[in-house]
PDB file of C-alpha atoms and ligand atoms in Angstrom:
ATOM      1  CA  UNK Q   1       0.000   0.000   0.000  1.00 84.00           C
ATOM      2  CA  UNK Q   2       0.901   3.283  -0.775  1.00 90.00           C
ATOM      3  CA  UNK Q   3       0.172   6.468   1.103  1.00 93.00           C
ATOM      4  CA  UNK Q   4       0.803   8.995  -1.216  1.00 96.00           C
ATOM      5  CA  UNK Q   5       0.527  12.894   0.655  1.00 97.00           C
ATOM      6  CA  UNK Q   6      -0.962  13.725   3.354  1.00 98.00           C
ATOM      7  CA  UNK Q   7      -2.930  17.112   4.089  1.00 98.00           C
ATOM      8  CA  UNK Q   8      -2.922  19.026   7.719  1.00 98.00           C
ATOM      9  CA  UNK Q   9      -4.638  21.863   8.508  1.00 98.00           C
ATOM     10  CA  UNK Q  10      -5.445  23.137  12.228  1.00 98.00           C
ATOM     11  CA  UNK Q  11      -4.611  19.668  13.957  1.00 98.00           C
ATOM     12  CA  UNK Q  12      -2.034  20.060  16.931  1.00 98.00           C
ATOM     13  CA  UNK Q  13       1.327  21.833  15.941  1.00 97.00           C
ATOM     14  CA  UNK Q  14       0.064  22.204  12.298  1.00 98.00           C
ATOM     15  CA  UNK Q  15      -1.919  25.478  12.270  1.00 97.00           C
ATOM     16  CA  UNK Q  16      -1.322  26.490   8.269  1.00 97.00           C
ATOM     17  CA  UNK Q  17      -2.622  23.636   5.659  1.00 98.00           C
ATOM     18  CA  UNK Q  18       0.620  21.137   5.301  1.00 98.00           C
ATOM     19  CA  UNK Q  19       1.241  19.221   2.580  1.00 98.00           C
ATOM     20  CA  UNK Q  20       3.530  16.227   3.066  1.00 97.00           C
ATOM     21  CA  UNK Q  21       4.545  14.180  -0.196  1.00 96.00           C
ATOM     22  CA  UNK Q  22       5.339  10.555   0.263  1.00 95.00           C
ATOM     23  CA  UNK Q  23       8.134   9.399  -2.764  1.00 90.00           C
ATOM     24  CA  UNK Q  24       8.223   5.689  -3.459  1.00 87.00           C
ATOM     25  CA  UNK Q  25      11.116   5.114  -1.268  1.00 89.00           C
ATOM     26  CA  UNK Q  26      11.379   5.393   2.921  1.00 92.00           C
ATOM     27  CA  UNK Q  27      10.663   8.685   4.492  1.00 93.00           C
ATOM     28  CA  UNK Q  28      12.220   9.476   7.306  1.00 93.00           C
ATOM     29  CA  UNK Q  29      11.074  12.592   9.219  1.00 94.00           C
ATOM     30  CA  UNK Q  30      13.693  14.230  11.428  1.00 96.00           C
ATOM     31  CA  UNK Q  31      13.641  17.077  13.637  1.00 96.00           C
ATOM     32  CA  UNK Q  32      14.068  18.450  17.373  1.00 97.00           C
ATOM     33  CA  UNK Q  33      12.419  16.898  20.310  1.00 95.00           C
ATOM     34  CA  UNK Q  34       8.739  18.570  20.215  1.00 94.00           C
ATOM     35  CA  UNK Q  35       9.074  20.023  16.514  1.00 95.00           C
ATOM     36  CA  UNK Q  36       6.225  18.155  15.579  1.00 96.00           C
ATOM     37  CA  UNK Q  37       7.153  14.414  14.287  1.00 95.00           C
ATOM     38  CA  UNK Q  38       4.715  12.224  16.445  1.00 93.00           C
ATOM     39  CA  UNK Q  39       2.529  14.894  15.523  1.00 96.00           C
ATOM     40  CA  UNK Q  40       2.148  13.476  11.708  1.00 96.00           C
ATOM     41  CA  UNK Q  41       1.570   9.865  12.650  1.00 93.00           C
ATOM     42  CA  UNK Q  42      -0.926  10.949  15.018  1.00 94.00           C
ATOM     43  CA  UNK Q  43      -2.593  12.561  11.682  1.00 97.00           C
ATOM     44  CA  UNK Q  44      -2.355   9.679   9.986  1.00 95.00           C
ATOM     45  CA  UNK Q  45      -4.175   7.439  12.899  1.00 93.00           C
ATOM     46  CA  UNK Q  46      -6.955  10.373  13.260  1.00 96.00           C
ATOM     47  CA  UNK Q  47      -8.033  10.689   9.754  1.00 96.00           C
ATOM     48  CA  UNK Q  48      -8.525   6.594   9.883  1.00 94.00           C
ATOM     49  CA  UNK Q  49     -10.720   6.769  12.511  1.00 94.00           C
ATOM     50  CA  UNK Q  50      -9.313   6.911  16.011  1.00 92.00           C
ATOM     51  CA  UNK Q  51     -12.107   7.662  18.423  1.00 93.00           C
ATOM     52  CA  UNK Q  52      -9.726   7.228  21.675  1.00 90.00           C
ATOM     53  CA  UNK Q  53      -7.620  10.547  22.453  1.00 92.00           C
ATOM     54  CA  UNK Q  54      -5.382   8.717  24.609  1.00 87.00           C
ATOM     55  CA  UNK Q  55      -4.188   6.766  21.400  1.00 86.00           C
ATOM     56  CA  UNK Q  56      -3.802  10.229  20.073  1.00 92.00           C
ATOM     57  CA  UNK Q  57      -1.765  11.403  23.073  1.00 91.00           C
ATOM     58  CA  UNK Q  58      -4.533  13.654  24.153  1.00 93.00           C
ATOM     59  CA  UNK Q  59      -7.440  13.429  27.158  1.00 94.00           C
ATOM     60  CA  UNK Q  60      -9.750  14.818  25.299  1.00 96.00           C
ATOM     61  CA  UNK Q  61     -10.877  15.040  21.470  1.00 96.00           C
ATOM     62  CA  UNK Q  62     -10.567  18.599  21.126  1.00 97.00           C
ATOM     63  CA  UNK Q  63      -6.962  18.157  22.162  1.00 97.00           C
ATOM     64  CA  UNK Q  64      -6.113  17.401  18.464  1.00 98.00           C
ATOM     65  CA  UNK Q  65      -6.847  21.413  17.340  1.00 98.00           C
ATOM     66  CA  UNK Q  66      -4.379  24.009  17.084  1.00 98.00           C
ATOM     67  CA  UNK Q  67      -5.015  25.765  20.488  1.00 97.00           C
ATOM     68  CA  UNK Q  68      -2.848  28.737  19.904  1.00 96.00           C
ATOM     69  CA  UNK Q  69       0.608  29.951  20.807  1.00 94.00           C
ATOM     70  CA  UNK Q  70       1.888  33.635  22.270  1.00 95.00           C
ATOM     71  CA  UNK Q  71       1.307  35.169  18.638  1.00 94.00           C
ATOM     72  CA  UNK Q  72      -1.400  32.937  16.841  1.00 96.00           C
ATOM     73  CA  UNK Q  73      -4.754  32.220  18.309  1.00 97.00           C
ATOM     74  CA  UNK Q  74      -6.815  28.828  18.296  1.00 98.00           C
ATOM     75  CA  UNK Q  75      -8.366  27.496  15.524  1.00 98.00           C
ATOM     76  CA  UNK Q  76     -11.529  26.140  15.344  1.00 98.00           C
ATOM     77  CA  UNK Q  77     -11.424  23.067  13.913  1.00 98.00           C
ATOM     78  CA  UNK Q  78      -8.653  20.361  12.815  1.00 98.00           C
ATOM     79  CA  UNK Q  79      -8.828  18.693   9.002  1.00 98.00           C
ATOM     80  CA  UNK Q  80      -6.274  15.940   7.958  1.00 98.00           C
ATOM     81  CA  UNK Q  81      -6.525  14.144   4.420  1.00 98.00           C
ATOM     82  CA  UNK Q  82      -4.694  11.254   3.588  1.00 98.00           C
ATOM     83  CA  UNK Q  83      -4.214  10.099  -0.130  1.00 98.00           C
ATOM     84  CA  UNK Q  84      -3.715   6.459  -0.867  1.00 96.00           C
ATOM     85  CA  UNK Q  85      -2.792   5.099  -4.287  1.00 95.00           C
ATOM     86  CA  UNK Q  86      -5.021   2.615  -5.037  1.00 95.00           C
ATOM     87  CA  UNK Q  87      -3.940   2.185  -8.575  1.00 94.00           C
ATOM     88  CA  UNK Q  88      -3.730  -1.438  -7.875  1.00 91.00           C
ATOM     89  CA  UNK Q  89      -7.875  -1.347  -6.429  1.00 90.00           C
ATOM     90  CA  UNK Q  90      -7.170  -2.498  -3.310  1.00 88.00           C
ATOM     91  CA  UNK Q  91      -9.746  -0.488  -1.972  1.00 89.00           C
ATOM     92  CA  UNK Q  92     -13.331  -1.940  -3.471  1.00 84.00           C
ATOM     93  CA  UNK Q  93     -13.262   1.723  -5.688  1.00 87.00           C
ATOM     94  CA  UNK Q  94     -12.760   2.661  -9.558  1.00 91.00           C
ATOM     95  CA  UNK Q  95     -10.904   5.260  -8.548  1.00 94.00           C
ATOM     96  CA  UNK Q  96      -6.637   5.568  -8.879  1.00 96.00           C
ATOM     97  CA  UNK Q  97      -6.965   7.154  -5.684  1.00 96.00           C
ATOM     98  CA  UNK Q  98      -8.583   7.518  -2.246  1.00 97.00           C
ATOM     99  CA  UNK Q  99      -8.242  10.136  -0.172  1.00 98.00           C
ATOM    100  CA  UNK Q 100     -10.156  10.215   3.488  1.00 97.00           C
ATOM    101  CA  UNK Q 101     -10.573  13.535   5.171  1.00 98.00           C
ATOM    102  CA  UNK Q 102     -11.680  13.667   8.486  1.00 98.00           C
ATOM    103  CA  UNK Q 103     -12.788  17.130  10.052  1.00 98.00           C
ATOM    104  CA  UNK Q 104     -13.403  17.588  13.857  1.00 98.00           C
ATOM    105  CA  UNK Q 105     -14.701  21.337  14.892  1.00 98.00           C
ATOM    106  CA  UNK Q 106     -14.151  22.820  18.905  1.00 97.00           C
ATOM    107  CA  UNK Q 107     -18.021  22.023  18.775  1.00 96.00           C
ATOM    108  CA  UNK Q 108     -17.961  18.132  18.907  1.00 96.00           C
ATOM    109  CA  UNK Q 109     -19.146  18.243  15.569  1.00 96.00           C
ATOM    110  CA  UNK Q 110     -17.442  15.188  13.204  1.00 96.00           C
ATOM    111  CA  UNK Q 111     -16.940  15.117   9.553  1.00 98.00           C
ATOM    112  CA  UNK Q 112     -15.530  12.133   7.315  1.00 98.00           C
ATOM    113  CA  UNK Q 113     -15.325  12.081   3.735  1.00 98.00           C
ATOM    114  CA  UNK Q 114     -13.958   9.531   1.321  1.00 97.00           C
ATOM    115  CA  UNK Q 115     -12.972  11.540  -1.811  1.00 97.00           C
ATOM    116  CA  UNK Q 116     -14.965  14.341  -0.790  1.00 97.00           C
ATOM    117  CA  UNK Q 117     -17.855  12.627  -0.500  1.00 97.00           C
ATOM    118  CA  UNK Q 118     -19.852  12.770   3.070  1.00 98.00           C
ATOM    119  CA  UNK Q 119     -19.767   9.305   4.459  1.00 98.00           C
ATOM    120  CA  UNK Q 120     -19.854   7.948   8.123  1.00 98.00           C
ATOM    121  CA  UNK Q 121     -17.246   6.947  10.090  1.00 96.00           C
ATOM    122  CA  UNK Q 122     -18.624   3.019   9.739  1.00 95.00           C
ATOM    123  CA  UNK Q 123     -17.717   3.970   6.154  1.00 95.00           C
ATOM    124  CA  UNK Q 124     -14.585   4.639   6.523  1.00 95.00           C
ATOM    125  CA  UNK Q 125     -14.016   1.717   9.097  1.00 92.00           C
ATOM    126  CA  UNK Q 126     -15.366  -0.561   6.538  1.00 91.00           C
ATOM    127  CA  UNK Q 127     -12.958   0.994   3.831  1.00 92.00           C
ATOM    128  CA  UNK Q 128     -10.249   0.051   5.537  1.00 90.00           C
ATOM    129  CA  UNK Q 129     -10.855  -3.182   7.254  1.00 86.00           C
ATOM    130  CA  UNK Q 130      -8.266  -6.335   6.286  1.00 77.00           C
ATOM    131  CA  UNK Q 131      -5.640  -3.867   4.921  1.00 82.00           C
ATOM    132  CA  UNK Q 132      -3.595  -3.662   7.235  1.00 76.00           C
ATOM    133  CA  UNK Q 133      -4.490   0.101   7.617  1.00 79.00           C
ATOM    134  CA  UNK Q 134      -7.205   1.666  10.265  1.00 70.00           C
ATOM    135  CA  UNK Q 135      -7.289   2.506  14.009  1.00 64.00           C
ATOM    136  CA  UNK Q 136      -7.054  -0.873  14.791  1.00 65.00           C
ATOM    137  CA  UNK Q 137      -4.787  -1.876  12.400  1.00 66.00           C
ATOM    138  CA  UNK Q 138      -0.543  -2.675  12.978  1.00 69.00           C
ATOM    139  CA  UNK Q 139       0.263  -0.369  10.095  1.00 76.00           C
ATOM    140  CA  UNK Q 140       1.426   2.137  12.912  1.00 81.00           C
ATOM    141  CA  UNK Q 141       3.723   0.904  15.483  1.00 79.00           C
ATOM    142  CA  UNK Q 142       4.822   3.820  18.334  1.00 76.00           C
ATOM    143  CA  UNK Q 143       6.846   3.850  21.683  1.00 74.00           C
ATOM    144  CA  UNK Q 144       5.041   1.268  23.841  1.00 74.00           C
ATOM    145  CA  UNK Q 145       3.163  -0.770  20.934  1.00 74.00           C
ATOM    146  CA  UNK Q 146       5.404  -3.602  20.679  1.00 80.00           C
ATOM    147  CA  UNK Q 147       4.727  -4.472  24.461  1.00 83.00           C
ATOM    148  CA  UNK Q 148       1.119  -4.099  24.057  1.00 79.00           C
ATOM    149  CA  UNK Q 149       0.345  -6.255  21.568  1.00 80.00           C
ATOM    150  CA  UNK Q 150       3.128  -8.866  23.040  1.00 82.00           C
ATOM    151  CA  UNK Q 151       1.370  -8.484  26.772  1.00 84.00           C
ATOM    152  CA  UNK Q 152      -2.047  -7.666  25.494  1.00 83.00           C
ATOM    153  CA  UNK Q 153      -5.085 -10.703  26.599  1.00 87.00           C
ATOM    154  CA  UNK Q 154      -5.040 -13.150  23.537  1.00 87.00           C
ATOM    155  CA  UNK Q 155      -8.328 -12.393  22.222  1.00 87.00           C
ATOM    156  CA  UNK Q 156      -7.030  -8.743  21.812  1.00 83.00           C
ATOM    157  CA  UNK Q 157      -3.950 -10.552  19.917  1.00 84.00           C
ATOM    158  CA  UNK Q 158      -6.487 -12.175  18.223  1.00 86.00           C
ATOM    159  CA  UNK Q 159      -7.899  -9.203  16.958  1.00 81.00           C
ATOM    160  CA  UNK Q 160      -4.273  -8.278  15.441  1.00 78.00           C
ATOM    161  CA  UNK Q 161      -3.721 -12.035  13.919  1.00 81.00           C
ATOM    162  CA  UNK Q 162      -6.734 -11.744  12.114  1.00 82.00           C
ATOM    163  CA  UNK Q 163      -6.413  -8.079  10.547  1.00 77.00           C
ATOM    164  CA  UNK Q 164      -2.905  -9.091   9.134  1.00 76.00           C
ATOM    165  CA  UNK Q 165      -4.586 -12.403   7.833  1.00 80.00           C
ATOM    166  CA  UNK Q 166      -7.109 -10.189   6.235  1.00 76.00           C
ATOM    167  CA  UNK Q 167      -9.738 -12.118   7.628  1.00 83.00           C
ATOM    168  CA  UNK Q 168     -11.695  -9.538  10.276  1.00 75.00           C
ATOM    169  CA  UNK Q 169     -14.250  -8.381   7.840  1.00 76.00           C
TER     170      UNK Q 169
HETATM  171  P1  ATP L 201       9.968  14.065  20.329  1.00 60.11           P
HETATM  172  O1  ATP L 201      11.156  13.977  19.423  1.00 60.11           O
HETATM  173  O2  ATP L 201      10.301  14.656  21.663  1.00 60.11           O
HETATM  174  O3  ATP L 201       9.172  12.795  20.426  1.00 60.11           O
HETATM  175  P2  ATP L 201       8.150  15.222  18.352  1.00 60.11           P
HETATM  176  O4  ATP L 201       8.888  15.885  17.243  1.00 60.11           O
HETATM  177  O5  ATP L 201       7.559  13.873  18.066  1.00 60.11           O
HETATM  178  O6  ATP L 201       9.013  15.197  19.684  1.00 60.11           O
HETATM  179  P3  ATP L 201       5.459  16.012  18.921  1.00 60.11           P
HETATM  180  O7  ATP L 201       5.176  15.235  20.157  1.00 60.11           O
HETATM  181  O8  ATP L 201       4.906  15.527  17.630  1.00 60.11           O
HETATM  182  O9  ATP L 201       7.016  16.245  18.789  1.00 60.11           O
HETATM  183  O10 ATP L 201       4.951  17.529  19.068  1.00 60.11           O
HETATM  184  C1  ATP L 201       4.816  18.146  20.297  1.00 60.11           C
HETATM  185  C2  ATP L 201       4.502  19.610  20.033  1.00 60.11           C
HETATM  186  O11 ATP L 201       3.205  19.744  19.495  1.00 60.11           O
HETATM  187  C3  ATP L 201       4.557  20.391  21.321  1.00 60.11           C
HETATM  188  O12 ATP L 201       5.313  21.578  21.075  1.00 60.11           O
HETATM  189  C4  ATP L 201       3.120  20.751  21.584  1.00 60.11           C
HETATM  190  O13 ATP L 201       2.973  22.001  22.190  1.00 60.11           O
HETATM  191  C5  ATP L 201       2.557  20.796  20.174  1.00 60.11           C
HETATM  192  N1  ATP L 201       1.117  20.539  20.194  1.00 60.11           N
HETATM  193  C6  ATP L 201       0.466  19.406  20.519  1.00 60.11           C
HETATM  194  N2  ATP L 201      -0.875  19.576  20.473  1.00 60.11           N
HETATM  195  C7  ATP L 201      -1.071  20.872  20.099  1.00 60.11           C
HETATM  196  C8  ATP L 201      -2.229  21.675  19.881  1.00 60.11           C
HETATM  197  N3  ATP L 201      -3.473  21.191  20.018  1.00 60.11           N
HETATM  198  N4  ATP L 201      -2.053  22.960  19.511  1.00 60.11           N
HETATM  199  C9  ATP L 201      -0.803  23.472  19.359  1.00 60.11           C
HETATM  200  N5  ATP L 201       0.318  22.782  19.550  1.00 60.11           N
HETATM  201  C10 ATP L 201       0.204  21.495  19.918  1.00 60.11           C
END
C-alpha cells in the first residue's frame, strides 16, 4: 500500500494547511524533540478513525486542534486528508486514488469524507478493514506498541492475527 501525501490543517502543531509528499522510497522525518514528528503519525491514525484521544496522546478530542501559541490564536477546527494510491484497487473503488478527510470542529461536531464525498465513520471503518491500515490496524507501530500487543489478553492478539490475515471483515 501506498500512502501517497498527506494534508494538515489546524490539527495540533500544524496550524497552516501542510502538505507532506510521500516518494516511493522510505521517508524518514527528522527534527528536534517537540518540533512536531509524532505529531504526523498521530494525523495519519486520526483521519482513519481513532475515536480514543489517549491513542492520540490527548485526554480529550478537542486536544487534536491548534489551540494557539503567544502570537497565533486557536483554531476552530482540525482537518487531515490522507491520499492512498489505489492504482492497484485495493480499496473496493474505480478510482486511482482515495483520499479520506476527516474534520473535527471545537463544537464536537465530526466530519468524514472519502474523496470528498460525506460518508460515516462506519464507512470509513469498513474501507479500511483487512488492509492492514485503520485505528485498529498494525500499520502504525509507536513507543510502547510492541509491548502491548506482546502483553495484550489473547483475544485482543487475536484481533491483530486476524487483521494481518485479512480475515476480520
Ligand atoms: P519528540 O522527538 O520529543 O518525540 P516530536 O517531534 O515527536 O518530539 P510532537 O510530540 O509531535 O514532537 O509535538 C509536540 C509539540 O506539538 C509540542 O510543542 C506541543 O505544544 C505541540 N502541540 C500538541 N498539540 C497541540 C495543539 N493542540 N495545539 C498546538 N500545539 C500542539
Amino acid at each position: 500500500m501506498y500512502l501517497k501525501a498527506l494534508e494538515i490543517q489546524g490539527f495540533k502543531s500544524f496550524a497552516d494547511k501542510t502538505r507532506l509528499s510521500f516518494e516511493k522510497d522510505i521517508t524518514a522525518i527528522v527534527g528536534p524533540n517537540g518540533s512536531g514528528k509524532s505529531n504526523i503519525s498521530d494525523a495519519i491514525l486520526w483521519v482513519m478513525g481513532e475515536q480514543r484521544s489517549k491513542a492520540l496522546r490527548g485526554s480529550k478530542m478537542e486536544d487534536v486542534i491548534f489551540g494557539g501559541t503567544e502570537k497565533r490564536g486557536a483554531l476552530g477546527y482540525a482537518q487531515v486528508s490522507l491520499i492512498i494510491d489505489n492504482s492497484a484497487h485495493i480499496f473496493d473503488s474505480d478510482q486511482s486514488e482515495i483520499m479520506l478527510t476527516r474534520r473535527y470542529y471545537r463544537s464536537g461536531e465530526s466530519e468524514y469524507y472519502i474523496n470528498k464525498e460525506a460518508v460515516r465513520l462506519k464507512d470509513i471503518n469498513s474501507l479500511l478493514m483487512d488492509t492492514g491500515l485503520g485505528r485498529d490496524g498494525y500499520s502504525i507501530i509507536g513507543q510502547g506498541r510492541i509491548a502491548e500487543i506482546v502483553s495484550s489478553r489473547s483475544t485482543d492478539r487475536r484481533d491483530v492475527f486476524e487483521e494481518a490475515a485479512g480475515i476480520s471483515r
